[in-house]
Amino acid sequence: MNDMTPEGREERRGKLKGLGHARRRVEDARFTQGKGNYIDDINLSGMLFGDFVRSPHAHARITSIDASAALELPGVVAVLTADDLRPLDLHWMPTLAGDKQMVLADGKVLFQGQEVAFVVARDRYVAADAVDLVEIEYEELPVITDPFESLQSDVVLREDLDPEAPGSHGPRRHHNHIFLWEEGDKAATEQAIESSEVVAEEMIYYHRTHPCPLETCGSVASMDKVNGKLTLWGTFQAPHVVRTVASILSGIEEHNIRVISPDIGGGFGNKVGVYPGYVCSIVASIVTGSPVKWVEDRMENLMSTAFARDYWMKGRISATKDGRITGLHCHVTADHGAFDACADPTKFPAGFFHICTGSYDIPVAYVAVDGAYTNKAPGGVAYRCSFRVTEAAYMIERMIEVLAIELGMDAAELRARNFIREDQFPYQSALGWEYDSGDYHTAWNKALEAVNYEGLRREQAERVEAFNRGETRKLLGIGLTHFTEIVGAGPMKNCDILGMGMFDSCEIRIHPTGSAIVRLGTISQGQGHATTFAQILASEIGISSDSITVEEGDTDTAPYGLGTYGSRSTPVAGAAAAMAGRKIRAKAQMIAAYLLEVHEDDLEWDVDRFAVKGAPERFKTMAEIAFASYNQAIPGVEPGLEAVSYYDPPNMTYPFGAYICVMEIDVDTGEHEIRQFYALDDCGTRINPMVIEGQVHGGLTEALAIAMGQEIAYDDLGNIKTATLMDFFMPTSWETPTYTTAFTETPSPHHPIGAKGVGESPNVGGVPAFSNAVHDAFRPFGLRHSHMPHDHWRIWKVAHELGLHG
Amino acid sequence: MSDKMHIKLTVNGAPREVLAEPRELLIHVLRERLGLTGPHIGCETTHCGVCTVDMNGKSVKSCTVFAAQADGAEITTIEGLGTPDDLHVLQRMFHEHHGLQCGFCTPGMITRAHRLLQENPDPTEEEVRFGMAGNLCRCTGYQNIVRAILAAAAELNAAREAAQ
């Protein structure tokens, strides 16, 4: 067998199905056959069901709770209220943002749908009946749903907080104020803007929306009183953190708690936080001695477990007459709802919003974010994004368009003129980030050429003329975006959640016959980790990915990690996998040297084996080495072949991309049609192109939803108006366009395999691309900015206000 | 709520009997009384389609069908479409064309696609997109689901032609 030739080597490499291979997914077999194991599929003997009594009011004092009728209903086991949780000090819980949140309403309610009592019954139907029988009397209080009003109002929302005392992110200037967070040089930025030739200013609202995975949140708690062990299954994107929080809250030692994330039916940030339902299922299991399941329904999901965005962003951007950006100033009023339950690293109350200088070389910038309480659901989760990066990307990509209007310049040209150049990387941004790598001009030019940008602009000009002549009622919009993300949180020097550094981990055990099991601190919710992490390792250790089992989500078996969100799995756990693989290889080299009777330095790694330098026919494959590690006494080498790596990333990674959306808009109906969508992503080294493409398709469709209709809306009384899928827009296959994907490949210089992460890019870049297409269609008629979501009615209104309806 | 009804139905080819309350939903009977957890629950308002099963030759959203309405019915769930050794062509094509990610919509999606191809064995892409619009997916953007269904239709049609 001559597999040392270049062809032979390539054949061996192909068999590994490693990096770059469009490997079909190992997860699919169970999902396509209906054998997934999601939270609601878990069924334990004697299991009870929990269900919440929720507040119909957005702001009210509770004057009485009477559960007697509910308790008389056959099959009802318990009704928990804040008074039952108080002795355990569990009626409130800490949030990930340094605030605290009521588990069950303690004297008052602060948003519609807030959890007031937890009914436990023998089945879900009885529990639902009992919910209706719990009688609660409320005294209504004034409702505030607007963050600007909140920061002026005499109405105190959070009576539990001392208005004089600082919050966890510094001083609070008003009783409804949460924090002021600033970054950058304020004075220099103001000076730069004031002395500039051109200044554009705009208020940009990124509306409140919701991740809305098809599977809602839920948990099953089982307290084994005999052994003192608590097992908690749940929809957790960060199971290890949940274990630590559960231990701190309950006082149960951490070794007695086992947290398991089973299959998760989509997360998108919804399943990062800790919710009252999880806590109540644990308490109910402790109280009743039976396993207790809680699974929210869709209405509960949309009204209570986390929202995303809700940022009012006032941007000012300045430039020279020829379009060189000179400064960026941004003030955000952030509506956090009733409790600050943002899922952000501790030191970043506005997440990584200060990536808002985007892809541009902006010499000086300043951002300030004011957080405000309102009578809306708590949250502020990163809906398919890395901690407020979507808001930042939307702000800068809208501001660029507004500046282009101010300058009378083509928006593509304005971008190209201000991109950070390839030779400027690593690039130090004005707001303190070090961009690792990028080649924006190459990506941008490739995208413009692919869609024939010049041709599209000519067509658009002709269309405007035809419209003005009365020959058509449809306009053409060209939506441009060049985004830069910041993902892979993050370096322990500045990133933690509840004090836990945001490293991640990987543990590898090579079996004697040359296959392996790998466990990581992350948890897939559809990303396909069992497929792709095995590919990283196949290339590192020379064992076919088909012979590597990947496990995640069981805290009793997996090494501690911070979980999956913020596109951190590949940048952090993927790096841990590569580093653990290298430890395996280092030990394998020692074993191979012994077996081949040569010095280690005389060996070289060759795809799946160590071969003697200059004598490639003398080699030991990884499978042979693995067997030897278990059956030979090798001097100075421990038996077995295992490795663990805990990886603390030195920096974030900075994926980027160029998206172009071509949209037709019917001026009379406000309907839109997406004629073309071109998405070029650069996520560094590509692990599995098929999986990347799938991620891009999905993220773009979520972006389509957000930009074109999806919102969590409230009326003035704090009633949620979008709590079912009747009102909350989710595109079907009918509304969703066919996307064209493309890529450039600029590896991250600090990541072991150069990978950057891609899952969230299409949401981050997609929203401004769709939104800019709408704006671009109306630019010839004088539109500067209009708020999302661009549903038919709002687009019709834009056309109407521009006088296009005659 | 003790007056239970005796409901007889055929599920995936086998006769089954259950005692269920009149208000009990078909999805709960399938999942909790018959142990068929392939169909899921996603919205309770007939929008998302993750609970889709086949009832008497039609796709239904089993979260808004009472079990009592299924008395005497023939029900097919994802569990009845293929076996590990002999997957349904749709199951193979969803895998081959990466038509799934988190997998939560997949059983309903495949069950609906199976019925769609009975109704229209040779659909255009537009007909697939329209015919599948009752089933939501948050992960894939549908592009690969559509490809998978078209590929399955092509394979089924080729097999049909070869048999003639």
mmCIF file of N, CA and C in Angstrom, chain A residues 24-25 28 31-35 38 40-41 49 124-126 129 210-216 264-266 268 297-298 383-384 525-526 690-691 693-695 697-698 701-702 705 710 724-726 730-734 736-739, chain B residues 1 21 23-25 28 31-32 37-38 40-45 47-48 50 78-79 83-84 87 91 94-98 100-107 110 125-126 128-130 132-133 136-144 147:
data_model
loop_
_atom_site.group_PDB
_atom_site.id
_atom_site.type_symbol
_atom_site.label_atom_id
_atom_site.label_comp_id
_atom_site.label_asym_id
_atom_site.label_seq_id
_atom_site.Cartn_x
_atom_site.Cartn_y
_atom_site.Cartn_z
ATOM 1 N N ARG A 24 -22.057 15.048 6.434
ATOM 2 C CA ARG A 24 -23.464 14.978 6.808
ATOM 3 C C ARG A 24 -23.565 14.763 8.308
ATOM 4 N N ARG A 25 -24.668 15.245 8.898
ATOM 5 C CA ARG A 25 -24.716 15.344 10.361
ATOM 6 C C ARG A 25 -25.101 14.036 11.051
ATOM 7 N N ASP A 28 -28.766 13.772 12.725
ATOM 8 C CA ASP A 28 -29.995 13.708 11.936
ATOM 9 C C ASP A 28 -30.787 12.422 12.129
ATOM 10 N N PHE A 31 -33.365 12.727 14.846
ATOM 11 C CA PHE A 31 -34.369 13.776 14.622
ATOM 12 C C PHE A 31 -35.300 13.437 13.454
ATOM 13 N N THR A 32 -34.767 12.845 12.396
ATOM 14 C CA THR A 32 -35.625 12.528 11.250
ATOM 15 C C THR A 32 -36.556 11.361 11.547
ATOM 16 N N GLN A 33 -36.227 10.591 12.589
ATOM 17 C CA GLN A 33 -37.083 9.443 12.910
ATOM 18 C C GLN A 33 -37.956 9.689 14.142
ATOM 19 N N GLY A 34 -38.008 10.934 14.587
ATOM 20 C CA GLY A 34 -38.859 11.248 15.734
ATOM 21 C C GLY A 34 -38.317 10.720 17.043
ATOM 22 N N LYS A 35 -36.998 10.537 17.115
ATOM 23 C CA LYS A 35 -36.407 9.963 18.330
ATOM 24 C C LYS A 35 -35.530 10.963 19.078
ATOM 25 N N TYR A 38 -36.345 15.781 23.731
ATOM 26 C CA TYR A 38 -36.471 17.170 24.169
ATOM 27 C C TYR A 38 -37.093 17.196 25.574
ATOM 28 N N ASP A 40 -39.847 18.158 26.917
ATOM 29 C CA ASP A 40 -41.206 17.667 27.167
ATOM 30 C C ASP A 40 -41.338 16.177 26.872
ATOM 31 N N ASP A 41 -40.290 15.564 26.323
ATOM 32 C CA ASP A 41 -40.319 14.113 26.086
ATOM 33 C C ASP A 41 -39.906 13.343 27.334
ATOM 34 N N PHE A 49 -46.970 18.043 37.338
ATOM 35 C CA PHE A 49 -46.857 19.154 36.395
ATOM 36 C C PHE A 49 -47.071 20.481 37.104
ATOM 37 N N ARG A 124 -51.221 17.975 33.390
ATOM 38 C CA ARG A 124 -51.224 19.364 32.911
ATOM 39 C C ARG A 124 -52.631 19.933 32.818
ATOM 40 N N TYR A 125 -53.634 19.057 32.617
ATOM 41 C CA TYR A 125 -55.004 19.558 32.511
ATOM 42 C C TYR A 125 -55.516 20.019 33.879
ATOM 43 N N VAL A 126 -55.254 19.213 34.892
ATOM 44 C CA VAL A 126 -55.675 19.588 36.245
ATOM 45 C C VAL A 126 -54.934 20.854 36.675
ATOM 46 N N ASP A 129 -56.615 23.759 35.139
ATOM 47 C CA ASP A 129 -57.889 24.046 35.824
ATOM 48 C C ASP A 129 -57.634 24.801 37.120
ATOM 49 N N HIS A 210 -38.254 38.903 20.065
ATOM 50 C CA HIS A 210 -38.129 37.713 20.910
ATOM 51 C C HIS A 210 -37.511 36.576 20.103
ATOM 52 N N PRO A 211 -36.621 35.775 20.707
ATOM 53 C CA PRO A 211 -35.975 34.694 19.944
ATOM 54 C C PRO A 211 -36.946 33.603 19.484
ATOM 55 N N CYS A 212 -37.953 33.317 20.276
ATOM 56 C CA CYS A 212 -39.042 32.405 19.906
ATOM 57 C C CYS A 212 -38.588 31.115 19.218
ATOM 58 N N PRO A 213 -37.755 30.325 19.869
ATOM 59 C CA PRO A 213 -37.460 29.011 19.290
ATOM 60 C C PRO A 213 -38.736 28.171 19.256
ATOM 61 N N LEU A 214 -38.796 27.205 18.351
ATOM 62 C CA LEU A 214 -40.056 26.444 18.240
ATOM 63 C C LEU A 214 -40.342 25.639 19.502
ATOM 64 N N GLU A 215 -39.291 25.207 20.187
ATOM 65 C CA GLU A 215 -39.504 24.590 21.495
ATOM 66 C C GLU A 215 -39.443 25.695 22.545
ATOM 67 N N THR A 216 -40.441 25.767 23.407
ATOM 68 C CA THR A 216 -40.436 26.773 24.470
ATOM 69 C C THR A 216 -39.492 26.315 25.584
ATOM 70 N N ILE A 264 -32.207 20.259 22.485
ATOM 71 C CA ILE A 264 -32.835 21.569 22.634
ATOM 72 C C ILE A 264 -33.380 22.008 21.288
ATOM 73 N N GLY A 265 -34.671 22.346 21.287
ATOM 74 C CA GLY A 265 -35.348 22.686 20.030
ATOM 75 C C GLY A 265 -35.179 24.132 19.637
ATOM 76 N N GLY A 266 -33.924 24.534 19.476
ATOM 77 C CA GLY A 266 -33.601 25.929 19.140
ATOM 78 C C GLY A 266 -33.466 26.749 20.398
ATOM 79 N N PHE A 268 -31.334 30.343 20.364
ATOM 80 C CA PHE A 268 -31.250 31.716 19.854
ATOM 81 C C PHE A 268 -31.180 32.735 20.986
ATOM 82 N N ASP A 297 -46.145 27.415 27.695
ATOM 83 C CA ASP A 297 -46.759 27.391 26.371
ATOM 84 C C ASP A 297 -46.263 28.608 25.580
ATOM 85 N N ARG A 298 -46.686 28.717 24.341
ATOM 86 C CA ARG A 298 -46.135 29.761 23.478
ATOM 87 C C ARG A 298 -46.455 31.157 23.998
ATOM 88 N N TYR A 383 -30.467 37.662 21.056
ATOM 89 C CA TYR A 383 -31.227 36.860 20.086
ATOM 90 C C TYR A 383 -30.322 36.632 18.881
ATOM 91 N N ARG A 384 -29.757 35.469 18.850
ATOM 92 C CA ARG A 384 -28.830 35.087 17.786
ATOM 93 C C ARG A 384 -27.789 36.181 17.551
ATOM 94 N N GLN A 525 -27.789 23.427 20.131
ATOM 95 C CA GLN A 525 -29.252 23.587 20.042
ATOM 96 C C GLN A 525 -29.677 23.514 18.588
ATOM 97 N N GLY A 526 -28.885 22.807 17.801
ATOM 98 C CA GLY A 526 -29.156 22.717 16.371
ATOM 99 C C GLY A 526 -27.927 23.033 15.539
ATOM 100 N N MET A 690 -21.203 22.873 4.614
ATOM 101 C CA MET A 690 -22.645 22.602 4.570
ATOM 102 C C MET A 690 -23.342 23.189 5.798
ATOM 103 N N VAL A 691 -22.725 22.981 6.957
ATOM 104 C CA VAL A 691 -23.310 23.497 8.195
ATOM 105 C C VAL A 691 -23.281 25.029 8.204
ATOM 106 N N GLU A 693 -23.405 27.023 5.605
ATOM 107 C CA GLU A 693 -24.448 27.513 4.708
ATOM 108 C C GLU A 693 -25.825 27.417 5.366
ATOM 109 N N GLY A 694 -26.059 26.316 6.073
ATOM 110 C CA GLY A 694 -27.334 26.148 6.772
ATOM 111 C C GLY A 694 -27.535 27.213 7.836
ATOM 112 N N GLN A 695 -26.460 27.525 8.570
ATOM 113 C CA GLN A 695 -26.541 28.571 9.587
ATOM 114 C C GLN A 695 -26.878 29.919 8.952
ATOM 115 N N HIS A 697 -28.451 30.493 6.056
ATOM 116 C CA HIS A 697 -29.861 30.504 5.615
ATOM 117 C C HIS A 697 -30.796 30.792 6.792
ATOM 118 N N GLY A 698 -30.544 30.127 7.911
ATOM 119 C CA GLY A 698 -31.443 30.257 9.059
ATOM 120 C C GLY A 698 -31.354 31.639 9.683
ATOM 121 N N THR A 701 -33.095 34.245 7.713
ATOM 122 C CA THR A 701 -34.552 34.179 7.804
ATOM 123 C C THR A 701 -35.038 34.791 9.116
ATOM 124 N N GLU A 702 -34.259 34.623 10.177
ATOM 125 C CA GLU A 702 -34.604 35.315 11.425
ATOM 126 C C GLU A 702 -34.454 36.827 11.243
ATOM 127 N N ALA A 705 -37.409 38.133 9.440
ATOM 128 C CA ALA A 705 -38.544 38.258 10.352
ATOM 129 C C ALA A 705 -38.459 39.562 11.141
ATOM 130 N N GLN A 710 -41.504 41.212 12.733
ATOM 131 C CA GLN A 710 -41.575 40.551 14.033
ATOM 132 C C GLN A 710 -41.322 41.528 15.181
ATOM 133 N N THR A 724 -49.083 35.572 20.534
ATOM 134 C CA THR A 724 -49.275 34.284 19.864
ATOM 135 C C THR A 724 -48.652 34.374 18.474
ATOM 136 N N LEU A 725 -48.514 33.233 17.825
ATOM 137 C CA LEU A 725 -47.924 33.240 16.486
ATOM 138 C C LEU A 725 -48.896 33.810 15.452
ATOM 139 N N MET A 726 -50.117 34.102 15.880
ATOM 140 C CA MET A 726 -51.052 34.831 15.012
ATOM 141 C C MET A 726 -50.527 36.254 14.785
ATOM 142 N N MET A 730 -43.509 35.131 12.047
ATOM 143 C CA MET A 730 -42.432 34.180 11.742
ATOM 144 C C MET A 730 -42.628 33.776 10.277
ATOM 145 N N PRO A 731 -41.637 34.032 9.448
ATOM 146 C CA PRO A 731 -41.807 33.755 8.023
ATOM 147 C C PRO A 731 -41.999 32.253 7.755
ATOM 148 N N THR A 732 -42.866 31.958 6.815
ATOM 149 C CA THR A 732 -43.031 30.581 6.358
ATOM 150 C C THR A 732 -42.141 30.363 5.138
ATOM 151 N N SER A 733 -42.175 29.152 4.617
ATOM 152 C CA SER A 733 -41.412 28.867 3.396
ATOM 153 C C SER A 733 -41.906 29.730 2.236
ATOM 154 N N TRP A 734 -43.129 30.175 2.309
ATOM 155 C CA TRP A 734 -43.719 30.964 1.231
ATOM 156 C C TRP A 734 -43.132 32.380 1.183
ATOM 157 N N THR A 736 -40.221 33.266 2.508
ATOM 158 C CA THR A 736 -38.769 33.284 2.622
ATOM 159 C C THR A 736 -38.111 33.157 1.248
ATOM 160 N N PRO A 737 -37.172 34.041 0.938
ATOM 161 C CA PRO A 737 -36.526 33.969 -0.376
ATOM 162 C C PRO A 737 -35.466 32.870 -0.431
ATOM 163 N N THR A 738 -34.950 32.654 -1.617
ATOM 164 C CA THR A 738 -33.801 31.771 -1.795
ATOM 165 C C THR A 738 -32.543 32.640 -1.729
ATOM 166 N N TYR A 739 -31.594 32.229 -0.905
ATOM 167 C CA TYR A 739 -30.391 33.028 -0.686
ATOM 168 C C TYR A 739 -29.215 32.492 -1.509
ATOM 169 N N MET B 1 -63.787 15.868 36.011
ATOM 170 C CA MET B 1 -63.441 15.467 34.637
ATOM 171 C C MET B 1 -63.163 13.967 34.600
ATOM 172 N N GLU B 21 -60.096 11.985 28.382
ATOM 173 C CA GLU B 21 -61.132 12.968 28.659
ATOM 174 C C GLU B 21 -61.623 13.569 27.347
ATOM 175 N N ARG B 23 -61.983 16.500 26.543
ATOM 176 C CA ARG B 23 -61.253 17.721 26.175
ATOM 177 C C ARG B 23 -59.794 17.445 25.804
ATOM 178 N N GLU B 24 -59.390 16.199 25.885
ATOM 179 C CA GLU B 24 -57.976 15.909 25.692
ATOM 180 C C GLU B 24 -57.585 16.045 24.221
ATOM 181 N N LEU B 25 -56.453 16.653 23.992
ATOM 182 C CA LEU B 25 -56.008 16.894 22.619
ATOM 183 C C LEU B 25 -55.306 15.657 22.059
ATOM 184 N N HIS B 28 -51.652 15.255 22.931
ATOM 185 C CA HIS B 28 -51.351 14.744 24.265
ATOM 186 C C HIS B 28 -51.586 13.235 24.355
ATOM 187 N N ARG B 31 -48.611 11.641 22.523
ATOM 188 C CA ARG B 31 -47.330 11.779 23.219
ATOM 189 C C ARG B 31 -47.332 11.116 24.592
ATOM 190 N N GLU B 32 -48.438 11.312 25.339
ATOM 191 C CA GLU B 32 -48.397 10.917 26.744
ATOM 192 C C GLU B 32 -49.107 9.606 27.032
ATOM 193 N N THR B 37 -43.451 10.340 20.928
ATOM 194 C CA THR B 37 -42.978 11.704 21.174
ATOM 195 C C THR B 37 -42.330 12.330 19.945
ATOM 196 N N GLY B 38 -42.502 11.706 18.792
ATOM 197 C CA GLY B 38 -42.002 12.320 17.551
ATOM 198 C C GLY B 38 -42.696 13.644 17.276
ATOM 199 N N HIS B 40 -44.294 17.101 18.117
ATOM 200 C CA HIS B 40 -44.022 17.980 19.257
ATOM 201 C C HIS B 40 -45.134 19.013 19.427
ATOM 202 N N ILE B 41 -44.966 19.849 20.443
ATOM 203 C CA ILE B 41 -45.914 20.942 20.699
ATOM 204 C C ILE B 41 -45.142 22.253 20.612
ATOM 205 N N GLY B 42 -45.625 23.178 19.801
ATOM 206 C CA GLY B 42 -44.866 24.417 19.631
ATOM 207 C C GLY B 42 -45.661 25.686 19.825
ATOM 208 N N CYS B 43 -46.994 25.669 19.585
ATOM 209 C CA CYS B 43 -47.690 26.968 19.653
ATOM 210 C C CYS B 43 -49.107 26.872 20.173
ATOM 211 N N GLU B 44 -49.734 25.750 20.113
ATOM 212 C CA GLU B 44 -51.124 25.547 20.562
ATOM 213 C C GLU B 44 -52.145 26.346 19.766
ATOM 214 N N THR B 45 -51.732 26.953 18.662
ATOM 215 C CA THR B 45 -52.690 27.750 17.888
ATOM 216 C C THR B 45 -52.691 27.377 16.405
ATOM 217 N N HIS B 47 -50.347 27.190 14.263
ATOM 218 C CA HIS B 47 -49.502 27.959 13.356
ATOM 219 C C HIS B 47 -48.197 27.264 13.002
ATOM 220 N N CYS B 48 -47.586 26.574 13.972
ATOM 221 C CA CYS B 48 -46.192 26.192 13.759
ATOM 222 C C CYS B 48 -46.031 24.826 13.093
ATOM 223 N N VAL B 50 -45.406 21.807 14.286
ATOM 224 C CA VAL B 50 -44.515 20.758 14.793
ATOM 225 C C VAL B 50 -45.305 19.542 15.275
ATOM 226 N N ILE B 78 -44.541 10.445 12.525
ATOM 227 C CA ILE B 78 -43.183 10.264 11.995
ATOM 228 C C ILE B 78 -42.676 8.857 12.306
ATOM 229 N N GLU B 79 -43.101 8.310 13.438
ATOM 230 C CA GLU B 79 -42.628 6.978 13.830
ATOM 231 C C GLU B 79 -43.094 5.898 12.848
ATOM 232 N N THR B 83 -38.109 2.930 9.028
ATOM 233 C CA THR B 83 -37.448 2.228 10.132
ATOM 234 C C THR B 83 -35.962 2.526 10.041
ATOM 235 N N PRO B 84 -35.225 2.312 11.121
ATOM 236 C CA PRO B 84 -33.781 2.596 11.063
ATOM 237 C C PRO B 84 -33.084 1.888 9.906
ATOM 238 N N LEU B 87 -35.088 3.659 5.908
ATOM 239 C CA LEU B 87 -35.614 5.015 6.081
ATOM 240 C C LEU B 87 -36.497 5.403 4.905
ATOM 241 N N GLN B 91 -36.791 11.052 4.821
ATOM 242 C CA GLN B 91 -35.836 11.052 5.941
ATOM 243 C C GLN B 91 -34.405 11.065 5.425
ATOM 244 N N PHE B 94 -33.741 14.654 3.796
ATOM 245 C CA PHE B 94 -33.538 15.728 4.785
ATOM 246 C C PHE B 94 -32.113 15.641 5.336
ATOM 247 N N HIS B 95 -31.632 14.438 5.530
ATOM 248 C CA HIS B 95 -30.257 14.243 6.006
ATOM 249 C C HIS B 95 -29.255 14.668 4.929
ATOM 250 N N GLU B 96 -29.473 14.182 3.730
ATOM 251 C CA GLU B 96 -28.516 14.419 2.645
ATOM 252 C C GLU B 96 -28.406 15.904 2.305
ATOM 253 N N HIS B 97 -29.523 16.616 2.344
ATOM 254 C CA HIS B 97 -29.527 18.031 1.938
ATOM 255 C C HIS B 97 -29.514 18.987 3.128
ATOM 256 N N HIS B 98 -29.212 18.492 4.299
ATOM 257 C CA HIS B 98 -29.114 19.327 5.507
ATOM 258 C C HIS B 98 -30.408 20.127 5.718
ATOM 259 N N LEU B 100 -32.360 20.041 8.218
ATOM 260 C CA LEU B 100 -32.763 20.159 9.621
ATOM 261 C C LEU B 100 -31.574 20.624 10.443
ATOM 262 N N GLN B 101 -31.873 21.293 11.546
ATOM 263 C CA GLN B 101 -30.810 21.681 12.477
ATOM 264 C C GLN B 101 -31.172 21.233 13.893
ATOM 265 N N CYS B 102 -32.044 21.980 14.582
ATOM 266 C CA CYS B 102 -32.362 21.548 15.963
ATOM 267 C C CYS B 102 -33.250 20.316 15.960
ATOM 268 N N GLY B 103 -33.958 20.072 14.870
ATOM 269 C CA GLY B 103 -34.750 18.853 14.737
ATOM 270 C C GLY B 103 -36.156 18.927 15.303
ATOM 271 N N PHE B 104 -36.506 20.060 15.931
ATOM 272 C CA PHE B 104 -37.800 20.118 16.616
ATOM 273 C C PHE B 104 -38.957 20.148 15.619
ATOM 274 N N CYS B 105 -38.772 20.833 14.486
ATOM 275 C CA CYS B 105 -39.845 20.898 13.478
ATOM 276 C C CYS B 105 -39.831 19.684 12.571
ATOM 277 N N THR B 106 -38.740 18.919 12.587
ATOM 278 C CA THR B 106 -38.487 17.916 11.551
ATOM 279 C C THR B 106 -39.567 16.828 11.451
ATOM 280 N N PRO B 107 -40.016 16.229 12.570
ATOM 281 C CA PRO B 107 -41.061 15.207 12.424
ATOM 282 C C PRO B 107 -42.327 15.732 11.742
ATOM 283 N N ILE B 110 -41.502 16.477 7.966
ATOM 284 C CA ILE B 110 -41.426 15.290 7.103
ATOM 285 C C ILE B 110 -42.808 14.667 6.933
ATOM 286 N N GLU B 125 -40.935 24.049 -7.240
ATOM 287 C CA GLU B 125 -40.431 24.638 -5.996
ATOM 288 C C GLU B 125 -41.493 25.526 -5.366
ATOM 289 N N GLU B 126 -42.185 26.273 -6.195
ATOM 290 C CA GLU B 126 -43.222 27.174 -5.684
ATOM 291 C C GLU B 126 -44.328 26.371 -4.987
ATOM 292 N N VAL B 128 -44.004 23.457 -3.576
ATOM 293 C CA VAL B 128 -43.483 22.943 -2.302
ATOM 294 C C VAL B 128 -43.529 24.053 -1.258
ATOM 295 N N ARG B 129 -43.071 25.247 -1.626
ATOM 296 C CA ARG B 129 -43.056 26.359 -0.669
ATOM 297 C C ARG B 129 -44.470 26.678 -0.183
ATOM 298 N N PHE B 130 -45.442 26.622 -1.080
ATOM 299 C CA PHE B 130 -46.828 26.898 -0.684
ATOM 300 C C PHE B 130 -47.388 25.747 0.153
ATOM 301 N N MET B 132 -45.895 23.665 2.021
ATOM 302 C CA MET B 132 -45.233 23.479 3.314
ATOM 303 C C MET B 132 -45.408 24.693 4.230
ATOM 304 N N ALA B 133 -46.184 25.675 3.799
ATOM 305 C CA ALA B 133 -46.244 26.943 4.534
ATOM 306 C C ALA B 133 -46.932 26.814 5.893
ATOM 307 N N LEU B 136 -43.595 25.742 10.365
ATOM 308 C CA LEU B 136 -42.532 26.714 10.578
ATOM 309 C C LEU B 136 -41.222 26.033 10.956
ATOM 310 N N CYS B 137 -40.128 26.665 10.538
ATOM 311 C CA CYS B 137 -38.798 26.244 10.965
ATOM 312 C C CYS B 137 -38.038 27.509 11.308
ATOM 313 N N ARG B 138 -37.340 27.511 12.442
ATOM 314 C CA ARG B 138 -36.585 28.692 12.865
ATOM 315 C C ARG B 138 -35.112 28.582 12.502
ATOM 316 N N CYS B 139 -34.668 27.388 12.129
ATOM 317 C CA CYS B 139 -33.224 27.167 11.964
ATOM 318 C C CYS B 139 -32.748 27.233 10.522
ATOM 319 N N THR B 140 -33.494 26.662 9.602
ATOM 320 C CA THR B 140 -32.923 26.366 8.276
ATOM 321 C C THR B 140 -33.203 27.411 7.217
ATOM 322 N N GLY B 141 -34.181 28.304 7.465
ATOM 323 C CA GLY B 141 -34.561 29.226 6.387
ATOM 324 C C GLY B 141 -35.230 28.510 5.221
ATOM 325 N N TYR B 142 -35.607 27.259 5.425
ATOM 326 C CA TYR B 142 -36.402 26.454 4.483
ATOM 327 C C TYR B 142 -35.675 26.037 3.205
ATOM 328 N N GLN B 143 -34.589 26.724 2.853
ATOM 329 C CA GLN B 143 -33.983 26.503 1.530
ATOM 330 C C GLN B 143 -33.617 25.028 1.338
ATOM 331 N N ASN B 144 -32.990 24.436 2.365
ATOM 332 C CA ASN B 144 -32.573 23.041 2.239
ATOM 333 C C ASN B 144 -33.733 22.070 2.454
ATOM 334 N N ARG B 147 -35.173 21.893 -0.972
ATOM 335 C CA ARG B 147 -34.302 21.037 -1.800
ATOM 336 C C ARG B 147 -34.511 19.568 -1.480
#
